[in-house]
Structures are given as C-alpha cells and as structure tokens.
Amino acid sequence: MDTAMKTVQEKILMADSVFFSVVVPAFNEEDNINAFYERARLIMDSLGQSWELIFVNDGSTDGTLDALRTLSEKDVHVKYISLSRNFGHQAALTAGLDHASGKAIISIDCDLQDPPELIPQLCRKWEEGYDIVYARRSNYRKDSLIKRYASMAYYFVLGKTSDIDMPKNVGDFRLIDQKVLSILKAMPERSRYLRGMVAWAGFSHSFVDYERPD
C-alpha cells in the first residue's frame, strides 16, 4: 500500500474512533511545542485508549506553526488548526473544541504551567460519572498581593451579581464530557467566556486539586 495513502487512512480511522481529545491553544509557543508534546504523548499513551492532540495556532509570529506541521507529519495523533491572526485565547480554544471528536475532551494550555501529568486524574473522575472535571489550583504561587486581592474581588462580585455557581481558582484546564461539548457548540455567543459557559451548563462536576508551579 502506498505510504501516503496508508497515513491518510490511519487518520480517517482514528478520527472515527477517538476516545480522548486534548485541545491545546498556542500563541508564540515555539520553544514549548515539542516539550509539551513529549509529555502529553507519554500520558495519553498510558491511558490505553485512542486519542488525538489538537493544537490551535492562534496567529503566532514565531516558529509555532512550523513546529506543529512537523509534529503532524510525524505522529498521526497530532492535528493542528492555524488561525489567520491572533483572535485571543477563548476564540482559539473554541476553534479547537469545534474540531474535537472524543468522548471526553481535555483543554490545557501549551505553556506547561499546568502539568499534563494531571490528565489521568481528570479522566478517573470522569469515569466515576462526573461530566465536568476541573483542575483546581490550591496555591497562589508567587503572585503579588494586588493580584491575589483582585482575584478574590472578582469572584466576590461575580457571586453577588450572578446566580451561577462559578468554581474558584480554576482556569481552562479541565475535562468535559462530549454531551457538555455539544451544549457549548449549540450556544450562539460569539465573544465567549468558556469558564462561565461551562459552569452555566449545569452538569455534574468535580475537582482535582494541584499546586501550580511558579
């Protein structure tokens, strides 16, 4: 069989049977792409299920896109989307989610501030029956007092002005079930705040606590 044809068929087959999707926005992450990939690959392989790694190049001006092209050619698990310009983190994350086909979808940034090694714990919580599993920071790292108080003030005001129970100390590192993703895809918002949208959806949720490195 022709090698190129075999590669195409492998990608089509994998797209039809993906169990885990990992969505990774990336803006000017040339120096982190390969390091993130190597750590994520080991973790996803250890889960014993089919998986895909979807990078979203958010209009990077460095060598991020070239690095993604190389990885995609080397590993059939790796896919990438390249946006025409920098649209911002939430838009890039939305683009990746729109192309995710897994039964469970993990979103995580490429800068390695959030450890990919936490993914198996998120998956175990999902297997227990939770539809949303948040990675929750248990520390403030070395953030300034101003940033800490600003964060506390944000959640205080949000809690007073909204009837949505917004989880505290969580970012966009989380796992969602495919039924949660289907709700997000159906929502018409163009300027998206995915943390709020995921919480608003109202599905069962749990947390995995971790210390975020400095």
mmCIF file of C-alpha atoms in Angstrom:
data_model
loop_
_atom_site.group_PDB
_atom_site.id
_atom_site.type_symbol
_atom_site.label_atom_id
_atom_site.label_comp_id
_atom_site.label_asym_id
_atom_site.label_seq_id
_atom_site.Cartn_x
_atom_site.Cartn_y
_atom_site.Cartn_z
ATOM 1 C CA MET A 1 0.000 0.000 0.000
ATOM 2 C CA ASP A 2 1.200 3.485 -0.812
ATOM 3 C CA THR A 3 2.672 5.095 2.327
ATOM 4 C CA ALA A 4 0.819 8.389 1.874
ATOM 5 C CA MET A 5 -2.488 6.556 1.352
ATOM 6 C CA LYS A 6 -1.877 4.448 4.457
ATOM 7 C CA THR A 7 -1.264 7.579 6.534
ATOM 8 C CA VAL A 8 -4.484 9.169 5.279
ATOM 9 C CA GLN A 9 -6.458 6.009 6.081
ATOM 10 C CA GLU A 10 -4.949 5.819 9.559
ATOM 11 C CA LYS A 11 -6.009 9.396 10.265
ATOM 12 C CA ILE A 12 -9.533 8.762 8.993
ATOM 13 C CA LEU A 13 -9.830 5.613 11.096
ATOM 14 C CA MET A 14 -8.576 7.400 14.195
ATOM 15 C CA ALA A 15 -10.995 10.305 13.675
ATOM 16 C CA ASP A 16 -13.881 7.817 13.720
ATOM 17 C CA SER A 17 -12.813 6.149 16.975
ATOM 18 C CA VAL A 18 -11.205 8.790 19.202
ATOM 19 C CA PHE A 19 -11.771 8.283 22.917
ATOM 20 C CA PHE A 20 -9.862 11.273 24.333
ATOM 21 C CA SER A 21 -9.341 14.658 22.656
ATOM 22 C CA VAL A 22 -6.793 17.115 24.021
ATOM 23 C CA VAL A 23 -7.235 20.715 22.832
ATOM 24 C CA VAL A 24 -4.206 22.995 23.154
ATOM 25 C CA PRO A 25 -4.278 26.722 22.223
ATOM 26 C CA ALA A 26 -0.817 28.013 21.342
ATOM 27 C CA PHE A 27 0.399 31.569 20.760
ATOM 28 C CA ASN A 28 4.126 32.041 20.152
ATOM 29 C CA GLU A 29 4.965 28.724 21.839
ATOM 30 C CA GLU A 30 7.774 27.665 19.512
ATOM 31 C CA ASP A 31 10.012 26.748 22.447
ATOM 32 C CA ASN A 32 7.318 24.736 24.255
ATOM 33 C CA ILE A 33 5.597 22.767 21.484
ATOM 34 C CA ASN A 34 7.912 19.765 21.460
ATOM 35 C CA ALA A 35 8.330 19.645 25.227
ATOM 36 C CA PHE A 36 4.573 19.731 25.695
ATOM 37 C CA TYR A 37 4.042 17.084 23.021
ATOM 38 C CA GLU A 38 6.542 14.648 24.531
ATOM 39 C CA ARG A 39 4.987 14.895 27.987
ATOM 40 C CA ALA A 40 1.420 14.731 26.676
ATOM 41 C CA ARG A 41 2.192 11.769 24.389
ATOM 42 C CA LEU A 42 3.528 9.676 27.262
ATOM 43 C CA ILE A 43 0.492 10.484 29.388
ATOM 44 C CA MET A 44 -2.076 9.789 26.683
ATOM 45 C CA ASP A 45 -0.402 6.536 25.629
ATOM 46 C CA SER A 46 -0.537 5.362 29.244
ATOM 47 C CA LEU A 47 -4.346 5.648 29.304
ATOM 48 C CA GLY A 48 -4.759 2.733 26.909
ATOM 49 C CA GLN A 49 -7.389 4.418 24.738
ATOM 50 C CA SER A 50 -7.333 6.146 21.343
ATOM 51 C CA TRP A 51 -6.549 9.833 21.488
ATOM 52 C CA GLU A 52 -5.963 12.964 19.447
ATOM 53 C CA LEU A 53 -3.961 16.074 20.216
ATOM 54 C CA ILE A 54 -5.429 19.198 18.610
ATOM 55 C CA PHE A 55 -3.190 22.273 18.654
ATOM 56 C CA VAL A 56 -4.610 25.664 17.699
ATOM 57 C CA ASN A 57 -2.053 28.139 16.394
ATOM 58 C CA ASP A 58 -3.531 31.496 17.418
ATOM 59 C CA GLY A 59 -1.783 33.684 14.849
ATOM 60 C CA SER A 60 1.725 33.086 16.181
ATOM 61 C CA THR A 61 4.561 35.171 14.737
ATOM 62 C CA ASP A 62 7.376 32.777 15.660
ATOM 63 C CA GLY A 63 8.019 29.202 14.534
ATOM 64 C CA THR A 64 4.974 27.670 16.250
ATOM 65 C CA LEU A 65 3.233 26.767 13.001
ATOM 66 C CA ASP A 66 6.340 25.104 11.538
ATOM 67 C CA ALA A 67 6.742 23.046 14.711
ATOM 68 C CA LEU A 68 3.109 21.923 14.507
ATOM 69 C CA ARG A 69 3.457 20.943 10.857
ATOM 70 C CA THR A 70 6.473 18.812 11.694
ATOM 71 C CA LEU A 71 4.716 17.083 14.582
ATOM 72 C CA SER A 72 1.610 16.423 12.485
ATOM 73 C CA GLU A 73 3.726 14.739 9.816
ATOM 74 C CA LYS A 74 5.498 12.614 12.419
ATOM 75 C CA ASP A 75 2.551 11.500 14.560
ATOM 76 C CA VAL A 76 -0.972 10.694 13.311
ATOM 77 C CA HIS A 77 -2.352 11.622 16.733
ATOM 78 C CA VAL A 78 -1.404 15.262 16.196
ATOM 79 C CA LYS A 79 -3.682 17.670 14.367
ATOM 80 C CA TYR A 80 -3.480 21.412 14.164
ATOM 81 C CA ILE A 81 -5.620 24.395 13.250
ATOM 82 C CA SER A 82 -3.941 27.635 12.221
ATOM 83 C CA LEU A 83 -5.922 30.856 12.630
ATOM 84 C CA SER A 84 -5.359 33.724 10.201
ATOM 85 C CA ARG A 85 -4.403 36.117 13.026
ATOM 86 C CA ASN A 86 -4.346 36.322 16.801
ATOM 87 C CA PHE A 87 -8.004 36.106 17.843
ATOM 88 C CA GLY A 88 -7.333 35.515 21.542
ATOM 89 C CA HIS A 89 -7.270 32.547 23.862
ATOM 90 C CA GLN A 90 -11.012 31.904 24.117
ATOM 91 C CA ALA A 91 -11.516 32.052 20.355
ATOM 92 C CA ALA A 92 -8.602 29.683 19.794
ATOM 93 C CA LEU A 93 -9.920 27.282 22.423
ATOM 94 C CA THR A 94 -13.371 27.404 20.818
ATOM 95 C CA ALA A 95 -11.874 26.556 17.424
ATOM 96 C CA GLY A 96 -10.170 23.507 18.899
ATOM 97 C CA LEU A 97 -13.294 22.341 20.714
ATOM 98 C CA ASP A 98 -15.279 22.633 17.489
ATOM 99 C CA HIS A 99 -12.983 20.021 15.923
ATOM 100 C CA ALA A 100 -12.721 17.655 18.906
ATOM 101 C CA SER A 101 -14.370 14.262 18.423
ATOM 102 C CA GLY A 102 -13.517 12.419 21.645
ATOM 103 C CA LYS A 103 -15.875 11.004 24.241
ATOM 104 C CA ALA A 104 -14.040 13.187 26.739
ATOM 105 C CA ILE A 105 -12.279 16.436 25.876
ATOM 106 C CA ILE A 106 -9.406 17.919 27.864
ATOM 107 C CA SER A 107 -8.361 21.542 27.367
ATOM 108 C CA ILE A 108 -4.942 22.697 28.529
ATOM 109 C CA ASP A 109 -2.534 25.495 27.626
ATOM 110 C CA CYS A 110 0.763 24.840 25.895
ATOM 111 C CA ASP A 111 2.997 26.815 28.278
ATOM 112 C CA LEU A 112 3.325 23.892 30.735
ATOM 113 C CA GLN A 113 2.222 25.983 33.716
ATOM 114 C CA ASP A 114 -0.458 23.309 34.079
ATOM 115 C CA PRO A 115 1.035 19.802 34.194
ATOM 116 C CA PRO A 116 -0.223 17.297 31.585
ATOM 117 C CA GLU A 117 0.564 14.602 34.169
ATOM 118 C CA LEU A 118 -2.695 15.581 35.913
ATOM 119 C CA ILE A 119 -4.777 14.339 32.970
ATOM 120 C CA PRO A 120 -5.135 10.721 34.215
ATOM 121 C CA GLN A 121 -6.673 12.019 37.453
ATOM 122 C CA LEU A 122 -9.166 14.103 35.483
ATOM 123 C CA CYS A 123 -10.043 11.018 33.439
ATOM 124 C CA ARG A 124 -10.582 8.877 36.535
ATOM 125 C CA LYS A 125 -13.036 11.425 37.929
ATOM 126 C CA TRP A 126 -14.874 11.403 34.605
ATOM 127 C CA GLU A 127 -15.008 7.601 34.696
ATOM 128 C CA GLU A 128 -16.678 7.904 38.121
ATOM 129 C CA GLY A 129 -19.555 9.666 36.371
ATOM 130 C CA TYR A 130 -18.774 13.393 36.515
ATOM 131 C CA ASP A 131 -19.443 15.334 33.307
ATOM 132 C CA ILE A 132 -17.028 18.174 34.096
ATOM 133 C CA VAL A 133 -13.754 17.810 35.974
ATOM 134 C CA TYR A 134 -11.859 20.975 36.854
ATOM 135 C CA ALA A 135 -8.176 21.162 37.652
ATOM 136 C CA ARG A 136 -8.234 23.481 40.654
ATOM 137 C CA ARG A 137 -5.215 25.424 41.846
ATOM 138 C CA SER A 138 -4.580 25.072 45.572
ATOM 139 C CA ASN A 139 -1.904 27.764 45.749
ATOM 140 C CA TYR A 140 -1.278 31.322 44.599
ATOM 141 C CA ARG A 141 2.317 30.631 43.582
ATOM 142 C CA LYS A 142 4.305 33.880 43.957
ATOM 143 C CA ASP A 143 1.525 36.172 42.769
ATOM 144 C CA SER A 144 1.550 39.700 44.157
ATOM 145 C CA LEU A 145 -0.907 40.743 46.863
ATOM 146 C CA ILE A 146 -2.591 43.002 44.311
ATOM 147 C CA LYS A 147 -3.243 40.047 42.002
ATOM 148 C CA ARG A 148 -4.499 37.891 44.869
ATOM 149 C CA TYR A 149 -6.915 40.548 46.125
ATOM 150 C CA ALA A 150 -8.050 41.296 42.580
ATOM 151 C CA SER A 151 -8.857 37.610 42.102
ATOM 152 C CA MET A 152 -10.797 37.444 45.364
ATOM 153 C CA ALA A 153 -12.667 40.635 44.473
ATOM 154 C CA TYR A 154 -13.547 39.248 41.049
ATOM 155 C CA TYR A 155 -15.143 36.116 42.483
ATOM 156 C CA PHE A 156 -16.900 38.133 45.206
ATOM 157 C CA VAL A 157 -18.504 40.491 42.690
ATOM 158 C CA LEU A 158 -19.337 37.624 40.348
ATOM 159 C CA GLY A 159 -21.030 35.734 43.164
ATOM 160 C CA LYS A 160 -23.124 38.778 44.085
ATOM 161 C CA THR A 161 -24.222 39.568 40.544
ATOM 162 C CA SER A 162 -24.808 36.095 39.111
ATOM 163 C CA ASP A 163 -26.862 33.087 40.121
ATOM 164 C CA ILE A 164 -24.302 30.780 38.505
ATOM 165 C CA ASP A 165 -22.041 28.896 40.903
ATOM 166 C CA MET A 166 -18.652 29.728 39.416
ATOM 167 C CA PRO A 167 -15.861 27.457 40.670
ATOM 168 C CA LYS A 168 -12.988 29.369 42.225
ATOM 169 C CA ASN A 169 -9.305 29.026 41.374
ATOM 170 C CA VAL A 170 -9.903 27.176 38.129
ATOM 171 C CA GLY A 171 -8.846 28.134 34.631
ATOM 172 C CA ASP A 172 -9.316 26.434 31.294
ATOM 173 C CA PHE A 173 -7.524 23.247 32.316
ATOM 174 C CA ARG A 174 -10.440 20.841 32.606
ATOM 175 C CA LEU A 175 -12.147 17.787 31.177
ATOM 176 C CA ILE A 176 -15.667 17.868 29.752
ATOM 177 C CA ASP A 177 -17.866 15.054 28.518
ATOM 178 C CA GLN A 178 -18.943 15.086 24.871
ATOM 179 C CA LYS A 179 -22.514 15.956 25.894
ATOM 180 C CA VAL A 180 -21.218 19.121 27.578
ATOM 181 C CA LEU A 181 -19.316 19.943 24.398
ATOM 182 C CA SER A 182 -22.486 19.534 22.332
ATOM 183 C CA ILE A 183 -24.179 22.181 24.517
ATOM 184 C CA LEU A 184 -21.246 24.582 24.127
ATOM 185 C CA LYS A 185 -21.310 24.136 20.352
ATOM 186 C CA ALA A 186 -25.031 24.938 20.259
ATOM 187 C CA MET A 187 -24.662 28.203 22.208
ATOM 188 C CA PRO A 188 -24.766 31.260 19.917
ATOM 189 C CA GLU A 189 -22.310 33.533 21.773
ATOM 190 C CA ARG A 190 -19.573 34.992 19.591
ATOM 191 C CA SER A 191 -17.472 36.635 22.331
ATOM 192 C CA ARG A 192 -17.063 33.622 24.560
ATOM 193 C CA TYR A 193 -16.164 33.224 28.217
ATOM 194 C CA LEU A 194 -15.881 29.461 28.331
ATOM 195 C CA ARG A 195 -15.340 29.173 32.064
ATOM 196 C CA GLY A 196 -18.717 30.801 32.635
ATOM 197 C CA MET A 197 -20.405 28.874 29.831
ATOM 198 C CA VAL A 198 -19.205 25.515 31.141
ATOM 199 C CA ALA A 199 -20.445 26.352 34.653
ATOM 200 C CA TRP A 200 -23.752 27.682 33.283
ATOM 201 C CA ALA A 201 -24.425 24.370 31.511
ATOM 202 C CA GLY A 202 -25.147 22.879 34.919
ATOM 203 C CA PHE A 203 -23.737 19.367 34.564
ATOM 204 C CA SER A 204 -22.291 17.344 37.426
ATOM 205 C CA HIS A 205 -18.749 18.374 38.260
ATOM 206 C CA SER A 206 -15.809 17.552 40.466
ATOM 207 C CA PHE A 207 -12.286 18.837 41.104
ATOM 208 C CA VAL A 208 -8.711 17.634 41.056
ATOM 209 C CA ASP A 209 -6.573 19.886 43.230
ATOM 210 C CA TYR A 210 -2.942 20.600 42.426
ATOM 211 C CA GLU A 211 -0.188 23.086 43.148
ATOM 212 C CA ARG A 212 0.661 25.179 40.141
ATOM 213 C CA PRO A 213 4.405 25.687 39.740
ATOM 214 C CA ASP A 214 5.969 29.155 39.775
#
